[in-house]
Amino acid sequence: MANENKEKLVKKPGKKKTGIRKRENSNTNGYLFMLPYALMFVVFILLPTVLAVVLSFTNFNAIQFPSFVGFLNYITLITSDEVFMQYVLPNTVLYAVVVGIGGYMLSFVLAWALCNLTKLPRTIFALILYSPSMTAGVAMTVLWKVIFSGDQTGLLNAWLMNLGLIDEPIVWLVNTKYLLPIVIIIGLWSSMGVGFLSMIAGILNSNEELYEAAAIDGIKNRFQEMIYITIPQMKPQMLFAAVMAIVNAFQNGLISTQLTGNPSPGYAAQLIVNHIEDYGFLRYEMGYAAAVSVVLLLIVQIFSKAANALLAEKDDF
């Protein structure tokens, strides 16, 4: 008996070492699995962000070596850039509020409506609504320029003249009064992106038992189900959709560029992204463009934090 107890005592430490080695191997495998994604994050996100912040404190024309100027670019942006303060910033805020919030609400309503259909029509309509977010660049040339053409061959002018609402064609893409509303309409049309799909996934994965229990407790219609059951269950998906809507609204400067060029006529549809492209790739004032991009990053971060505070699940303990 004494010999058997000694053998057991000898074997136990060996088992512990084996467990430690397994944990170490699993940790190593986990790090190796994360390595490609970590490298991509560092190379394509973290490093460019750091370089943009560094360049924002310099005068850089893409040819000569950058020269340090401190906060001069930020001071110029706030105090001397009349185009930014008078046109770009108000246009961007208005566009982000209407397209971001409006597109977000529209995404939820359409996702909720589609989830009440059967699988085949739901898939078809989801693809139809999602496709504009992937083909917006092509549609800008093929569809929207034809609709808003400034002569009698433009579809909108032809319709309005046939209805007797106007006597002569309106040059839609040059008139500063109509340019920003047109950009907002196209932005809403192409706002059903990844966030829209995440909302559909969240609604379809809702717990059906809660709906049955709610019917017993007195829920009478689908609207009450949506408010009291559907939305509380899909807060993670709604948070993701909100962040994506914010980011897309602030970074979407392609519409006005493809419709009217950069800068837009009278800066009527000039957004922050267009302002960055104007100074960075047309004027080659890379330092100033980097400062504007840092300001844009801060604005997006503030709106994302606000969305996180509203929609993130809070622990009860």
PDB file of C-alpha atoms in Angstrom:
ATOM      1  CA  MET A   1       0.000   0.000   0.000  1.00  0.00           C
ATOM      2  CA  ALA A   2       2.829   2.377   0.794  1.00  0.00           C
ATOM      3  CA  ASN A   3       4.411   1.754  -2.631  1.00  0.00           C
ATOM      4  CA  GLU A   4       1.130   2.426  -4.427  1.00  0.00           C
ATOM      5  CA  ASN A   5       0.672   5.739  -2.606  1.00  0.00           C
ATOM      6  CA  LYS A   6       4.221   6.745  -3.568  1.00  0.00           C
ATOM      7  CA  GLU A   7       3.516   5.997  -7.244  1.00  0.00           C
ATOM      8  CA  LYS A   8       0.378   8.127  -7.137  1.00  0.00           C
ATOM      9  CA  LEU A   9       2.292  11.003  -5.589  1.00  0.00           C
ATOM     10  CA  VAL A  10       4.894  10.750  -8.324  1.00  0.00           C
ATOM     11  CA  LYS A  11       2.327  10.747 -11.157  1.00  0.00           C
ATOM     12  CA  LYS A  12       0.295  13.776  -9.999  1.00  0.00           C
ATOM     13  CA  PRO A  13       2.910  16.465 -10.780  1.00  0.00           C
ATOM     14  CA  GLY A  14       3.275  15.025 -14.285  1.00  0.00           C
ATOM     15  CA  LYS A  15      -0.428  15.514 -14.952  1.00  0.00           C
ATOM     16  CA  LYS A  16      -0.278  19.144 -13.848  1.00  0.00           C
ATOM     17  CA  LYS A  17       2.611  19.841 -16.204  1.00  0.00           C
ATOM     18  CA  THR A  18       0.679  18.283 -19.064  1.00  0.00           C
ATOM     19  CA  GLY A  19      -2.303  20.541 -18.341  1.00  0.00           C
ATOM     20  CA  ILE A  20      -0.067  23.612 -18.266  1.00  0.00           C
ATOM     21  CA  ARG A  21       1.514  22.622 -21.583  1.00  0.00           C
ATOM     22  CA  LYS A  22      -1.893  22.170 -23.164  1.00  0.00           C
ATOM     23  CA  ARG A  23      -2.967  25.642 -22.011  1.00  0.00           C
ATOM     24  CA  GLU A  24       0.252  27.121 -23.331  1.00  0.00           C
ATOM     25  CA  ASN A  25      -0.253  25.400 -26.687  1.00  0.00           C
ATOM     26  CA  SER A  26      -3.845  26.582 -26.892  1.00  0.00           C
ATOM     27  CA  ASN A  27      -2.745  30.159 -26.124  1.00  0.00           C
ATOM     28  CA  THR A  28      -0.049  29.934 -28.791  1.00  0.00           C
ATOM     29  CA  ASN A  29      -2.552  28.627 -31.334  1.00  0.00           C
ATOM     30  CA  GLY A  30      -4.914  31.446 -30.443  1.00  0.00           C
ATOM     31  CA  TYR A  31      -2.215  34.078 -30.961  1.00  0.00           C
ATOM     32  CA  LEU A  32      -1.227  32.506 -34.277  1.00  0.00           C
ATOM     33  CA  PHE A  33      -4.872  32.521 -35.348  1.00  0.00           C
ATOM     34  CA  MET A  34      -5.164  36.229 -34.487  1.00  0.00           C
ATOM     35  CA  LEU A  35      -1.830  37.189 -36.046  1.00  0.00           C
ATOM     36  CA  PRO A  36      -3.026  37.770 -39.672  1.00  0.00           C
ATOM     37  CA  TYR A  37      -5.938  39.916 -38.515  1.00  0.00           C
ATOM     38  CA  ALA A  38      -3.757  41.826 -36.053  1.00  0.00           C
ATOM     39  CA  LEU A  39      -1.216  42.539 -38.802  1.00  0.00           C
ATOM     40  CA  MET A  40      -3.954  43.755 -41.156  1.00  0.00           C
ATOM     41  CA  PHE A  41      -5.372  45.972 -38.410  1.00  0.00           C
ATOM     42  CA  VAL A  42      -1.970  47.491 -37.687  1.00  0.00           C
ATOM     43  CA  VAL A  43      -1.005  47.971 -41.355  1.00  0.00           C
ATOM     44  CA  PHE A  44      -4.306  49.231 -42.760  1.00  0.00           C
ATOM     45  CA  ILE A  45      -5.963  50.974 -39.771  1.00  0.00           C
ATOM     46  CA  LEU A  46      -3.675  51.761 -36.860  1.00  0.00           C
ATOM     47  CA  LEU A  47      -0.578  52.821 -38.816  1.00  0.00           C
ATOM     48  CA  PRO A  48      -2.435  55.112 -41.287  1.00  0.00           C
ATOM     49  CA  THR A  49      -4.294  56.723 -38.383  1.00  0.00           C
ATOM     50  CA  VAL A  50      -1.078  57.409 -36.505  1.00  0.00           C
ATOM     51  CA  LEU A  51       0.575  58.778 -39.660  1.00  0.00           C
ATOM     52  CA  ALA A  52      -2.406  61.047 -40.323  1.00  0.00           C
ATOM     53  CA  VAL A  53      -2.199  62.458 -36.802  1.00  0.00           C
ATOM     54  CA  VAL A  54       1.555  63.031 -37.192  1.00  0.00           C
ATOM     55  CA  LEU A  55       1.186  64.665 -40.633  1.00  0.00           C
ATOM     56  CA  SER A  56      -1.570  66.949 -39.319  1.00  0.00           C
ATOM     57  CA  PHE A  57       1.121  68.839 -37.388  1.00  0.00           C
ATOM     58  CA  THR A  58       3.277  69.357 -40.493  1.00  0.00           C
ATOM     59  CA  ASN A  59       3.381  71.251 -43.766  1.00  0.00           C
ATOM     60  CA  PHE A  60       3.657  68.510 -46.392  1.00  0.00           C
ATOM     61  CA  ASN A  61       3.233  68.863 -50.159  1.00  0.00           C
ATOM     62  CA  ALA A  62       3.895  65.169 -51.024  1.00  0.00           C
ATOM     63  CA  ILE A  63       7.269  66.086 -52.602  1.00  0.00           C
ATOM     64  CA  GLN A  64       9.422  67.787 -50.013  1.00  0.00           C
ATOM     65  CA  PHE A  65      10.108  66.409 -46.551  1.00  0.00           C
ATOM     66  CA  PRO A  66       7.373  67.437 -44.035  1.00  0.00           C
ATOM     67  CA  SER A  67       8.146  70.459 -41.859  1.00  0.00           C
ATOM     68  CA  PHE A  68       6.706  70.701 -38.345  1.00  0.00           C
ATOM     69  CA  VAL A  69       4.210  73.577 -37.888  1.00  0.00           C
ATOM     70  CA  GLY A  70       2.519  72.577 -34.628  1.00  0.00           C
ATOM     71  CA  PHE A  71      -1.201  73.364 -34.365  1.00  0.00           C
ATOM     72  CA  LEU A  72      -1.149  75.803 -37.296  1.00  0.00           C
ATOM     73  CA  ASN A  73      -3.281  73.546 -39.526  1.00  0.00           C
ATOM     74  CA  TYR A  74      -5.964  73.204 -36.842  1.00  0.00           C
ATOM     75  CA  ILE A  75      -5.922  76.948 -36.119  1.00  0.00           C
ATOM     76  CA  THR A  76      -6.264  77.675 -39.841  1.00  0.00           C
ATOM     77  CA  LEU A  77      -9.139  75.201 -40.127  1.00  0.00           C
ATOM     78  CA  ILE A  78     -11.099  76.855 -37.312  1.00  0.00           C
ATOM     79  CA  THR A  79     -10.292  80.523 -37.890  1.00  0.00           C
ATOM     80  CA  SER A  80      -9.409  81.014 -41.568  1.00  0.00           C
ATOM     81  CA  ASP A  81     -11.076  78.286 -43.638  1.00  0.00           C
ATOM     82  CA  GLU A  82     -14.351  80.011 -44.495  1.00  0.00           C
ATOM     83  CA  VAL A  83     -15.368  77.260 -46.913  1.00  0.00           C
ATOM     84  CA  PHE A  84     -15.101  74.648 -44.168  1.00  0.00           C
ATOM     85  CA  MET A  85     -17.020  76.621 -41.539  1.00  0.00           C
ATOM     86  CA  GLN A  86     -19.622  78.126 -43.883  1.00  0.00           C
ATOM     87  CA  TYR A  87     -20.341  75.245 -46.254  1.00  0.00           C
ATOM     88  CA  VAL A  88     -18.532  71.991 -45.521  1.00  0.00           C
ATOM     89  CA  LEU A  89     -19.332  71.526 -41.826  1.00  0.00           C
ATOM     90  CA  PRO A  90     -23.055  72.495 -42.047  1.00  0.00           C
ATOM     91  CA  ASN A  91     -23.504  70.341 -45.166  1.00  0.00           C
ATOM     92  CA  THR A  92     -21.841  67.373 -43.489  1.00  0.00           C
ATOM     93  CA  VAL A  93     -23.898  67.669 -40.304  1.00  0.00           C
ATOM     94  CA  LEU A  94     -27.155  67.991 -42.238  1.00  0.00           C
ATOM     95  CA  TYR A  95     -26.269  65.084 -44.524  1.00  0.00           C
ATOM     96  CA  ALA A  96     -25.173  62.882 -41.599  1.00  0.00           C
ATOM     97  CA  VAL A  97     -28.321  63.631 -39.576  1.00  0.00           C
ATOM     98  CA  VAL A  98     -30.760  63.012 -42.436  1.00  0.00           C
ATOM     99  CA  VAL A  99     -28.981  60.082 -44.112  1.00  0.00           C
ATOM    100  CA  GLY A 100     -27.513  58.591 -40.927  1.00  0.00           C
ATOM    101  CA  ILE A 101     -30.554  58.758 -38.659  1.00  0.00           C
ATOM    102  CA  GLY A 102     -33.117  58.579 -41.455  1.00  0.00           C
ATOM    103  CA  GLY A 103     -31.333  55.706 -43.175  1.00  0.00           C
ATOM    104  CA  TYR A 104     -30.981  53.892 -39.844  1.00  0.00           C
ATOM    105  CA  MET A 105     -34.692  54.170 -39.052  1.00  0.00           C
ATOM    106  CA  LEU A 106     -35.602  53.233 -42.607  1.00  0.00           C
ATOM    107  CA  SER A 107     -33.315  50.190 -42.415  1.00  0.00           C
ATOM    108  CA  PHE A 108     -35.032  48.970 -39.264  1.00  0.00           C
ATOM    109  CA  VAL A 109     -38.570  49.504 -40.595  1.00  0.00           C
ATOM    110  CA  LEU A 110     -37.800  47.730 -43.880  1.00  0.00           C
ATOM    111  CA  ALA A 111     -35.957  44.897 -42.102  1.00  0.00           C
ATOM    112  CA  TRP A 112     -38.893  44.402 -39.744  1.00  0.00           C
ATOM    113  CA  ALA A 113     -41.353  44.442 -42.662  1.00  0.00           C
ATOM    114  CA  LEU A 114     -39.299  41.922 -44.655  1.00  0.00           C
ATOM    115  CA  CYS A 115     -39.072  39.553 -41.699  1.00  0.00           C
ATOM    116  CA  ASN A 116     -42.868  39.248 -41.758  1.00  0.00           C
ATOM    117  CA  LEU A 117     -42.640  37.699 -45.241  1.00  0.00           C
ATOM    118  CA  THR A 118     -41.846  34.125 -46.146  1.00  0.00           C
ATOM    119  CA  LYS A 119     -38.280  33.115 -46.984  1.00  0.00           C
ATOM    120  CA  LEU A 120     -38.289  33.415 -50.789  1.00  0.00           C
ATOM    121  CA  PRO A 121     -39.850  36.902 -51.151  1.00  0.00           C
ATOM    122  CA  ARG A 122     -37.851  38.098 -48.132  1.00  0.00           C
ATOM    123  CA  THR A 123     -34.597  37.038 -49.804  1.00  0.00           C
ATOM    124  CA  ILE A 124     -35.534  38.669 -53.117  1.00  0.00           C
ATOM    125  CA  PHE A 125     -36.577  41.994 -51.574  1.00  0.00           C
ATOM    126  CA  ALA A 126     -33.553  42.039 -49.236  1.00  0.00           C
ATOM    127  CA  LEU A 127     -31.266  41.618 -52.254  1.00  0.00           C
ATOM    128  CA  ILE A 128     -33.095  44.395 -54.124  1.00  0.00           C
ATOM    129  CA  LEU A 129     -32.761  46.797 -51.183  1.00  0.00           C
ATOM    130  CA  TYR A 130     -29.138  45.863 -50.448  1.00  0.00           C
ATOM    131  CA  SER A 131     -27.854  46.053 -54.036  1.00  0.00           C
ATOM    132  CA  PRO A 132     -27.799  49.911 -54.257  1.00  0.00           C
ATOM    133  CA  SER A 133     -25.166  50.031 -51.501  1.00  0.00           C
ATOM    134  CA  MET A 134     -22.889  47.857 -53.682  1.00  0.00           C
ATOM    135  CA  THR A 135     -23.604  49.471 -57.054  1.00  0.00           C
ATOM    136  CA  ALA A 136     -23.912  53.138 -56.066  1.00  0.00           C
ATOM    137  CA  GLY A 137     -20.911  54.181 -58.192  1.00  0.00           C
ATOM    138  CA  VAL A 138     -22.218  52.566 -61.359  1.00  0.00           C
ATOM    139  CA  ALA A 139     -25.763  53.744 -60.729  1.00  0.00           C
ATOM    140  CA  MET A 140     -24.517  57.306 -60.333  1.00  0.00           C
ATOM    141  CA  THR A 141     -23.525  57.393 -63.995  1.00  0.00           C
ATOM    142  CA  VAL A 142     -26.153  55.095 -65.465  1.00  0.00           C
ATOM    143  CA  LEU A 143     -29.230  56.087 -63.467  1.00  0.00           C
ATOM    144  CA  TRP A 144     -29.054  59.323 -61.488  1.00  0.00           C
ATOM    145  CA  LYS A 145     -27.297  61.450 -64.090  1.00  0.00           C
ATOM    146  CA  VAL A 146     -29.974  60.470 -66.571  1.00  0.00           C
ATOM    147  CA  ILE A 147     -32.744  61.317 -64.096  1.00  0.00           C
ATOM    148  CA  PHE A 148     -31.280  64.706 -63.133  1.00  0.00           C
ATOM    149  CA  SER A 149     -30.001  65.713 -66.541  1.00  0.00           C
ATOM    150  CA  GLY A 150     -30.420  69.455 -67.017  1.00  0.00           C
ATOM    151  CA  ASP A 151     -32.071  69.388 -70.454  1.00  0.00           C
ATOM    152  CA  GLN A 152     -35.378  68.137 -71.837  1.00  0.00           C
ATOM    153  CA  THR A 153     -34.016  64.599 -72.171  1.00  0.00           C
ATOM    154  CA  GLY A 154     -33.604  64.311 -68.407  1.00  0.00           C
ATOM    155  CA  LEU A 155     -36.260  62.009 -66.971  1.00  0.00           C
ATOM    156  CA  LEU A 156     -37.258  64.285 -64.103  1.00  0.00           C
ATOM    157  CA  ASN A 157     -37.481  67.369 -66.327  1.00  0.00           C
ATOM    158  CA  ALA A 158     -39.511  65.424 -68.902  1.00  0.00           C
ATOM    159  CA  TRP A 159     -41.958  64.172 -66.252  1.00  0.00           C
ATOM    160  CA  LEU A 160     -42.395  67.609 -64.682  1.00  0.00           C
ATOM    161  CA  MET A 161     -42.896  69.296 -68.081  1.00  0.00           C
ATOM    162  CA  ASN A 162     -45.428  66.671 -69.149  1.00  0.00           C
ATOM    163  CA  LEU A 163     -47.341  67.308 -65.926  1.00  0.00           C
ATOM    164  CA  GLY A 164     -47.219  71.033 -66.551  1.00  0.00           C
ATOM    165  CA  LEU A 165     -45.367  71.777 -63.312  1.00  0.00           C
ATOM    166  CA  ILE A 166     -42.453  73.548 -65.041  1.00  0.00           C
ATOM    167  CA  ASP A 167     -42.155  75.435 -68.339  1.00  0.00           C
ATOM    168  CA  GLU A 168     -38.437  74.969 -68.999  1.00  0.00           C
ATOM    169  CA  PRO A 169     -35.837  72.414 -67.902  1.00  0.00           C
ATOM    170  CA  ILE A 170     -34.098  72.876 -64.561  1.00  0.00           C
ATOM    171  CA  VAL A 171     -30.336  72.381 -64.440  1.00  0.00           C
ATOM    172  CA  TRP A 172     -30.494  70.223 -61.325  1.00  0.00           C
ATOM    173  CA  LEU A 173     -26.801  69.433 -60.893  1.00  0.00           C
ATOM    174  CA  VAL A 174     -25.655  73.056 -61.159  1.00  0.00           C
ATOM    175  CA  ASN A 175     -28.368  74.847 -59.210  1.00  0.00           C
ATOM    176  CA  THR A 176     -27.073  75.206 -55.639  1.00  0.00           C
ATOM    177  CA  LYS A 177     -30.615  75.152 -54.245  1.00  0.00           C
ATOM    178  CA  TYR A 178     -31.251  71.570 -55.365  1.00  0.00           C
ATOM    179  CA  LEU A 179     -27.799  69.992 -55.199  1.00  0.00           C
ATOM    180  CA  LEU A 180     -27.612  69.012 -51.509  1.00  0.00           C
ATOM    181  CA  PRO A 181     -31.201  67.623 -51.404  1.00  0.00           C
ATOM    182  CA  ILE A 182     -30.362  65.488 -54.463  1.00  0.00           C
ATOM    183  CA  VAL A 183     -27.245  64.153 -52.738  1.00  0.00           C
ATOM    184  CA  ILE A 184     -29.292  63.382 -49.594  1.00  0.00           C
ATOM    185  CA  ILE A 185     -31.949  61.520 -51.626  1.00  0.00           C
ATOM    186  CA  ILE A 186     -29.297  59.392 -53.319  1.00  0.00           C
ATOM    187  CA  GLY A 187     -27.619  58.812 -49.952  1.00  0.00           C
ATOM    188  CA  LEU A 188     -30.880  57.493 -48.493  1.00  0.00           C
ATOM    189  CA  TRP A 189     -31.396  55.320 -51.560  1.00  0.00           C
ATOM    190  CA  SER A 190     -28.013  53.655 -51.062  1.00  0.00           C
ATOM    191  CA  SER A 191     -28.097  53.457 -47.243  1.00  0.00           C
ATOM    192  CA  MET A 192     -29.344  49.839 -46.974  1.00  0.00           C
ATOM    193  CA  GLY A 193     -25.906  48.355 -46.331  1.00  0.00           C
ATOM    194  CA  VAL A 194     -24.422  45.841 -43.905  1.00  0.00           C
ATOM    195  CA  GLY A 195     -26.338  47.366 -40.991  1.00  0.00           C
ATOM    196  CA  PHE A 196     -29.595  46.565 -42.791  1.00  0.00           C
ATOM    197  CA  LEU A 197     -28.559  42.910 -43.097  1.00  0.00           C
ATOM    198  CA  SER A 198     -27.542  42.766 -39.431  1.00  0.00           C
ATOM    199  CA  MET A 199     -30.990  44.033 -38.436  1.00  0.00           C
ATOM    200  CA  ILE A 200     -32.651  41.315 -40.499  1.00  0.00           C
ATOM    201  CA  ALA A 201     -30.441  38.717 -38.793  1.00  0.00           C
ATOM    202  CA  GLY A 202     -31.292  40.118 -35.345  1.00  0.00           C
ATOM    203  CA  ILE A 203     -35.046  40.038 -35.971  1.00  0.00           C
ATOM    204  CA  LEU A 204     -34.984  36.524 -37.434  1.00  0.00           C
ATOM    205  CA  ASN A 205     -33.013  35.216 -34.441  1.00  0.00           C
ATOM    206  CA  SER A 206     -35.468  36.583 -31.875  1.00  0.00           C
ATOM    207  CA  ASN A 207     -36.792  34.166 -29.271  1.00  0.00           C
ATOM    208  CA  GLU A 208     -40.236  33.043 -30.433  1.00  0.00           C
ATOM    209  CA  GLU A 209     -41.225  31.963 -26.926  1.00  0.00           C
ATOM    210  CA  LEU A 210     -41.189  35.586 -25.786  1.00  0.00           C
ATOM    211  CA  TYR A 211     -43.796  36.473 -28.405  1.00  0.00           C
ATOM    212  CA  GLU A 212     -46.030  33.661 -27.183  1.00  0.00           C
ATOM    213  CA  ALA A 213     -45.609  34.778 -23.572  1.00  0.00           C
ATOM    214  CA  ALA A 214     -46.307  38.371 -24.549  1.00  0.00           C
ATOM    215  CA  ALA A 215     -49.525  37.368 -26.295  1.00  0.00           C
ATOM    216  CA  ILE A 216     -50.675  35.748 -23.067  1.00  0.00           C
ATOM    217  CA  ASP A 217     -49.693  38.864 -21.068  1.00  0.00           C
ATOM    218  CA  GLY A 218     -51.761  41.182 -23.244  1.00  0.00           C
ATOM    219  CA  ILE A 219     -49.692  42.271 -26.259  1.00  0.00           C
ATOM    220  CA  LYS A 220     -52.343  43.019 -28.883  1.00  0.00           C
ATOM    221  CA  ASN A 221     -50.597  44.013 -32.138  1.00  0.00           C
ATOM    222  CA  ARG A 222     -47.339  43.774 -34.071  1.00  0.00           C
ATOM    223  CA  PHE A 223     -46.321  47.318 -33.191  1.00  0.00           C
ATOM    224  CA  GLN A 224     -46.345  46.494 -29.473  1.00  0.00           C
ATOM    225  CA  GLU A 225     -44.359  43.338 -30.211  1.00  0.00           C
ATOM    226  CA  MET A 226     -41.755  45.418 -32.022  1.00  0.00           C
ATOM    227  CA  ILE A 227     -41.415  47.966 -29.190  1.00  0.00           C
ATOM    228  CA  TYR A 228     -41.464  45.647 -26.180  1.00  0.00           C
ATOM    229  CA  ILE A 229     -39.943  42.406 -27.531  1.00  0.00           C
ATOM    230  CA  THR A 230     -38.126  42.776 -30.850  1.00  0.00           C
ATOM    231  CA  ILE A 231     -36.051  45.893 -30.142  1.00  0.00           C
ATOM    232  CA  PRO A 232     -34.854  44.852 -26.636  1.00  0.00           C
ATOM    233  CA  GLN A 233     -33.666  41.507 -28.052  1.00  0.00           C
ATOM    234  CA  MET A 234     -31.614  42.921 -30.921  1.00  0.00           C
ATOM    235  CA  LYS A 235     -29.689  45.774 -29.267  1.00  0.00           C
ATOM    236  CA  PRO A 236     -26.279  44.370 -30.360  1.00  0.00           C
ATOM    237  CA  GLN A 237     -27.367  44.302 -34.001  1.00  0.00           C
ATOM    238  CA  MET A 238     -28.904  47.767 -33.696  1.00  0.00           C
ATOM    239  CA  LEU A 239     -25.679  49.118 -32.188  1.00  0.00           C
ATOM    240  CA  PHE A 240     -23.643  47.657 -35.039  1.00  0.00           C
ATOM    241  CA  ALA A 241     -26.079  49.097 -37.591  1.00  0.00           C
ATOM    242  CA  ALA A 242     -25.938  52.502 -35.878  1.00  0.00           C
ATOM    243  CA  VAL A 243     -22.135  52.620 -35.971  1.00  0.00           C
ATOM    244  CA  MET A 244     -22.104  51.566 -39.633  1.00  0.00           C
ATOM    245  CA  ALA A 245     -24.739  54.192 -40.482  1.00  0.00           C
ATOM    246  CA  ILE A 246     -22.690  56.909 -38.753  1.00  0.00           C
ATOM    247  CA  VAL A 247     -19.440  55.914 -40.456  1.00  0.00           C
ATOM    248  CA  ASN A 248     -21.044  55.628 -43.898  1.00  0.00           C
ATOM    249  CA  ALA A 249     -22.861  58.958 -43.537  1.00  0.00           C
ATOM    250  CA  PHE A 250     -19.687  60.852 -42.658  1.00  0.00           C
ATOM    251  CA  GLN A 251     -17.409  59.185 -45.191  1.00  0.00           C
ATOM    252  CA  ASN A 252     -19.768  59.218 -48.171  1.00  0.00           C
ATOM    253  CA  GLY A 253     -18.406  61.943 -50.423  1.00  0.00           C
ATOM    254  CA  LEU A 254     -18.526  59.930 -53.631  1.00  0.00           C
ATOM    255  CA  ILE A 255     -22.039  61.023 -54.587  1.00  0.00           C
ATOM    256  CA  SER A 256     -21.414  64.724 -55.132  1.00  0.00           C
ATOM    257  CA  THR A 257     -18.012  64.034 -56.716  1.00  0.00           C
ATOM    258  CA  GLN A 258     -19.463  61.756 -59.381  1.00  0.00           C
ATOM    259  CA  LEU A 259     -22.466  63.980 -60.022  1.00  0.00           C
ATOM    260  CA  THR A 260     -20.810  67.403 -60.165  1.00  0.00           C
ATOM    261  CA  GLY A 261     -17.078  66.996 -59.588  1.00  0.00           C
ATOM    262  CA  ASN A 262     -14.929  68.288 -56.751  1.00  0.00           C
ATOM    263  CA  PRO A 263     -15.502  70.953 -55.534  1.00  0.00           C
ATOM    264  CA  SER A 264     -19.232  71.038 -56.159  1.00  0.00           C
ATOM    265  CA  PRO A 265     -20.801  74.220 -57.648  1.00  0.00           C
ATOM    266  CA  GLY A 266     -20.842  76.908 -54.990  1.00  0.00           C
ATOM    267  CA  TYR A 267     -19.733  74.281 -52.458  1.00  0.00           C
ATOM    268  CA  ALA A 268     -23.442  73.473 -52.158  1.00  0.00           C
ATOM    269  CA  ALA A 269     -22.885  69.726 -51.645  1.00  0.00           C
ATOM    270  CA  GLN A 270     -19.302  69.817 -50.364  1.00  0.00           C
ATOM    271  CA  LEU A 271     -18.787  67.361 -47.483  1.00  0.00           C
ATOM    272  CA  ILE A 272     -15.764  66.868 -45.225  1.00  0.00           C
ATOM    273  CA  VAL A 273     -14.526  63.938 -47.306  1.00  0.00           C
ATOM    274  CA  ASN A 274     -14.665  66.114 -50.433  1.00  0.00           C
ATOM    275  CA  HIS A 275     -12.779  68.846 -48.571  1.00  0.00           C
ATOM    276  CA  ILE A 276     -10.052  66.340 -47.662  1.00  0.00           C
ATOM    277  CA  GLU A 277      -9.782  65.176 -51.278  1.00  0.00           C
ATOM    278  CA  ASP A 278      -9.702  68.782 -52.483  1.00  0.00           C
ATOM    279  CA  TYR A 279      -6.735  69.751 -50.318  1.00  0.00           C
ATOM    280  CA  GLY A 280      -4.972  66.386 -50.340  1.00  0.00           C
ATOM    281  CA  PHE A 281      -5.177  65.234 -53.964  1.00  0.00           C
ATOM    282  CA  LEU A 282      -5.918  68.433 -55.904  1.00  0.00           C
ATOM    283  CA  ARG A 283      -3.902  71.046 -54.020  1.00  0.00           C
ATOM    284  CA  TYR A 284      -1.364  68.603 -52.513  1.00  0.00           C
ATOM    285  CA  GLU A 285      -1.587  70.213 -49.080  1.00  0.00           C
ATOM    286  CA  MET A 286      -1.281  66.869 -47.333  1.00  0.00           C
ATOM    287  CA  GLY A 287      -0.651  68.273 -43.868  1.00  0.00           C
ATOM    288  CA  TYR A 288      -3.816  70.354 -43.913  1.00  0.00           C
ATOM    289  CA  ALA A 289      -5.816  67.467 -45.396  1.00  0.00           C
ATOM    290  CA  ALA A 290      -4.530  65.225 -42.592  1.00  0.00           C
ATOM    291  CA  ALA A 291      -5.719  67.772 -40.008  1.00  0.00           C
ATOM    292  CA  VAL A 292      -9.209  67.786 -41.566  1.00  0.00           C
ATOM    293  CA  SER A 293      -9.235  63.969 -41.567  1.00  0.00           C
ATOM    294  CA  VAL A 294      -8.330  63.919 -37.852  1.00  0.00           C
ATOM    295  CA  VAL A 295     -11.232  66.279 -37.153  1.00  0.00           C
ATOM    296  CA  LEU A 296     -13.507  63.950 -39.116  1.00  0.00           C
ATOM    297  CA  LEU A 297     -12.212  60.989 -37.090  1.00  0.00           C
ATOM    298  CA  LEU A 298     -13.015  62.805 -33.840  1.00  0.00           C
ATOM    299  CA  ILE A 299     -16.531  63.676 -35.025  1.00  0.00           C
ATOM    300  CA  VAL A 300     -17.238  60.065 -36.000  1.00  0.00           C
ATOM    301  CA  GLN A 301     -15.847  58.897 -32.650  1.00  0.00           C
ATOM    302  CA  ILE A 302     -18.140  61.267 -30.737  1.00  0.00           C
ATOM    303  CA  PHE A 303     -21.233  60.108 -32.634  1.00  0.00           C
ATOM    304  CA  SER A 304     -20.215  56.454 -32.216  1.00  0.00           C
ATOM    305  CA  LYS A 305     -19.814  56.918 -28.455  1.00  0.00           C
ATOM    306  CA  ALA A 306     -23.255  58.516 -28.314  1.00  0.00           C
ATOM    307  CA  ALA A 307     -24.762  55.562 -30.192  1.00  0.00           C
ATOM    308  CA  ASN A 308     -22.962  53.149 -27.882  1.00  0.00           C
ATOM    309  CA  ALA A 309     -24.317  54.950 -24.811  1.00  0.00           C
ATOM    310  CA  LEU A 310     -27.874  54.748 -26.163  1.00  0.00           C
ATOM    311  CA  LEU A 311     -27.922  51.197 -27.500  1.00  0.00           C
ATOM    312  CA  ALA A 312     -25.275  49.195 -25.620  1.00  0.00           C
ATOM    313  CA  GLU A 313     -26.595  46.629 -23.164  1.00  0.00           C
ATOM    314  CA  LYS A 314     -26.020  47.726 -19.581  1.00  0.00           C
ATOM    315  CA  ASP A 315     -25.162  45.194 -16.879  1.00  0.00           C
ATOM    316  CA  ASP A 316     -27.614  44.978 -14.024  1.00  0.00           C
ATOM    317  CA  PHE A 317     -24.940  44.096 -11.490  1.00  0.00           C
TER     318      PHE A 317
END
